[in-house]
């Protein structure tokens, strides 16, 4: 089944403790992206990648890192999480970037205390 | 001003009604238009994908793009309780690699 898989689905952590959220897609998509979704603010893009080893900042990149060492994987790294990073995170991919639709994972709900 | 505006609702309709969901945008460079449905605690699911102006129909769903008015719509015919969800519009330009989303409209279909 074609899908975007994120793990974990739920994560509770403390301020400053490094964490990684994994994302993998099995559709051979070129483009992958991370979003956070907050009430009233909608989806905001954190980082995106058009290809292996190519990443670019979105609208809210501060406090996040990403890497794209393989085409199928695009992990999101929070080196020192803070409470304002408590949010619902989505990974998404598309075949050709903005010229094809995004397909989303089921989300990771992160709570930072 | 946001580039994509969407009324957050909430919108509540009786089962069987025709639902109209809308987004407006300010940048004439937008060329590709999408509608997503998002159930609670799930990721957005692609419903419709259209290029430039015109209508596209898929089952009970019709997407309409009016580029002259910078206005897109999603119509749901014979609405069902299972259509209760948040609906997000999204759009992209011919250049660049960013997707622009509305904030979503919450819809409840009452049996």
XYZ file of C-alpha atoms in Angstrom:
224
model
C 0.000 0.000 0.000
C 1.323 3.444 -0.989
C 1.825 5.441 2.156
C 3.790 7.878 4.262
C 4.701 6.380 7.630
C 5.616 8.458 10.660
C 6.800 7.240 14.020
C 6.037 7.580 16.822
C 2.346 8.607 16.751
C 2.541 10.103 20.241
C 5.566 11.456 22.072
C 5.890 13.127 25.449
C 9.289 14.503 26.380
C 10.981 17.093 28.564
C 12.611 20.372 27.621
C 16.076 19.927 26.176
C 15.982 16.190 25.514
C 16.898 15.545 21.873
C 14.368 13.603 19.842
C 13.867 12.336 16.308
C 10.605 11.737 14.484
C 11.010 9.360 11.563
C 9.249 9.587 8.222
C 9.361 7.104 5.366
C 7.509 6.921 2.040
C 7.251 3.961 -0.339
C 6.077 5.853 -3.448
C 9.495 6.873 -4.813
C 8.532 10.526 -4.367
C 11.130 13.212 -5.026
C 9.689 15.779 -2.614
C 9.261 15.409 1.139
C 8.226 17.958 3.714
C 7.457 18.489 7.376
C 4.555 20.565 8.734
C 3.281 21.478 12.124
C -0.410 22.044 12.727
C -1.636 24.299 15.522
C -5.206 25.435 16.301
C -6.049 28.646 14.481
C -2.739 28.662 12.592
C -3.306 25.756 10.231
C -0.461 23.876 8.600
C 2.915 25.597 8.614
C 5.874 24.226 6.721
C 9.051 23.521 8.675
C 11.458 22.108 6.075
C 11.235 20.478 2.697
C 13.498 18.471 0.413
C 13.404 18.176 -3.360
C 16.013 15.437 -3.549
C 18.605 13.444 -1.627
C 21.004 15.765 0.231
C 18.930 18.848 -0.758
C 16.887 20.531 1.973
C 15.335 24.000 2.304
C 13.717 26.003 5.068
C 9.997 26.498 5.166
C 8.104 29.107 7.165
C 9.003 27.972 10.699
C 12.424 26.195 10.638
C 13.819 27.546 13.942
C 14.566 24.781 16.444
C 14.346 21.958 13.889
C 16.792 20.012 11.752
C 16.232 17.569 8.926
C 18.320 15.306 6.741
C 17.701 13.453 3.484
C 20.337 10.782 3.127
C 18.024 8.368 1.312
C 15.158 9.154 -1.017
C 12.542 7.360 1.085
C 13.433 8.796 4.528
C 13.182 12.321 5.906
C 13.617 12.439 9.701
C 12.789 15.525 11.761
C 15.214 16.274 14.594
C 14.590 18.496 17.598
C 17.993 18.979 19.214
C 16.710 20.838 22.267
C 12.908 20.770 22.346
C 11.013 23.545 24.087
C 7.349 23.750 25.184
C 6.466 26.003 22.220
C 7.251 23.037 19.965
C 4.318 21.135 21.418
C 2.236 20.507 18.319
C 0.867 17.993 15.814
C 3.495 17.198 13.187
C 2.896 15.832 9.702
C 5.299 14.446 7.166
C 4.196 14.626 3.529
C 5.564 13.693 0.129
C 4.789 14.392 -3.510
C 6.081 12.989 -6.762
C 7.350 16.236 -8.304
C 7.129 18.934 -5.661
C 4.566 21.683 -6.245
C 3.438 20.172 -9.589
C 1.858 17.148 -7.909
C -0.308 16.757 -4.811
C 0.990 16.091 -1.311
C 0.336 12.815 0.489
C 0.400 12.985 4.252
C 1.329 10.645 7.065
C -0.992 10.191 10.044
C 0.835 12.610 12.274
C 2.922 12.691 15.441
C 1.493 14.432 18.466
C 4.412 15.875 20.426
C 4.160 17.250 23.945
C 7.175 18.991 25.471
C 6.924 19.655 29.212
C -2.918 39.325 4.828
C -2.603 35.592 4.284
C -2.186 34.381 0.728
C -4.990 31.829 1.172
C -8.125 32.594 3.174
C -10.642 30.000 4.305
C -13.651 30.483 6.580
C -13.055 28.221 9.617
C -16.776 27.636 10.214
C -17.962 25.571 11.935
C -20.498 24.524 9.337
C -23.379 22.270 10.332
C -25.784 20.781 7.762
C -28.463 18.053 7.725
C -27.743 14.758 6.010
C -28.453 14.932 2.286
C -27.706 18.641 1.962
C -25.403 20.141 -0.638
C -22.323 21.586 1.024
C -20.268 24.424 -0.421
C -16.771 25.053 0.914
C -14.711 27.965 -0.337
C -11.267 29.535 -0.358
C -10.036 32.817 -1.726
C -6.491 33.742 -2.607
C -4.563 36.861 -3.435
C -1.715 35.735 -5.708
C -2.557 35.190 -9.373
C 0.516 32.928 -9.711
C -1.331 29.987 -8.143
C -1.926 27.294 -10.761
C -2.518 23.982 -8.962
C -5.373 23.588 -6.497
C -6.130 20.843 -3.995
C -8.777 19.923 -1.462
C -8.007 17.724 1.520
C -10.259 16.098 4.111
C -8.907 15.654 7.617
C -10.596 13.499 10.218
C -9.802 14.046 13.876
C -6.378 12.648 14.853
C -5.585 11.722 11.224
C -3.481 13.186 8.450
C -5.052 15.208 5.616
C -6.336 12.989 2.795
C -6.322 14.236 -0.801
C -9.829 14.613 -2.233
C -9.396 16.649 -5.395
C -6.503 17.972 -7.475
C -7.060 20.448 -10.288
C -4.951 22.568 -12.597
C -5.964 26.109 -13.573
C -9.614 27.085 -14.065
C -12.656 24.883 -14.523
C -14.586 22.097 -12.830
C -13.642 18.578 -11.839
C -16.063 15.966 -10.581
C -15.396 12.787 -8.618
C -18.425 10.975 -7.286
C -20.268 13.274 -4.880
C -17.458 15.852 -4.944
C -16.997 18.716 -7.410
C -14.057 21.096 -7.340
C -14.420 24.457 -9.043
C -11.682 26.991 -9.784
C -12.394 30.570 -10.854
C -9.030 32.183 -11.462
C -10.514 35.502 -12.554
C -12.098 35.884 -9.103
C -9.268 34.087 -7.267
C -11.835 31.762 -5.734
C -12.034 27.985 -5.403
C -14.904 25.833 -4.185
C -15.597 22.264 -3.175
C -19.184 21.034 -3.454
C -20.362 17.902 -1.673
C -23.675 16.463 -2.910
C -25.906 14.219 -0.803
C -23.765 14.864 2.278
C -23.336 11.976 4.733
C -22.420 11.892 8.429
C -19.126 10.308 7.335
C -18.307 13.589 5.558
C -17.986 15.259 8.973
C -14.373 16.439 9.042
C -12.172 19.473 8.509
C -11.653 20.436 4.864
C -8.441 22.151 3.814
C -7.742 23.913 0.566
C -4.203 24.117 -0.782
C -2.536 25.614 -3.808
C 0.853 25.946 -5.470
C 2.534 28.128 -8.056
C 4.231 27.102 -11.276
C 7.597 27.989 -9.774
C 8.935 27.282 -6.312
C 8.242 24.290 -4.122
C 5.896 25.535 -1.425
C 2.330 24.516 -0.762
C -0.023 27.163 0.595
C -2.836 25.972 2.837
C -6.047 27.463 4.127
C -6.673 27.044 7.843
C -9.512 24.592 7.240
C -13.317 24.553 7.552
C -14.909 22.265 10.136
C -18.002 20.480 8.764
C -20.574 18.466 10.694
C -23.303 16.522 8.853
C -26.198 15.780 11.187
C -28.080 12.460 10.660
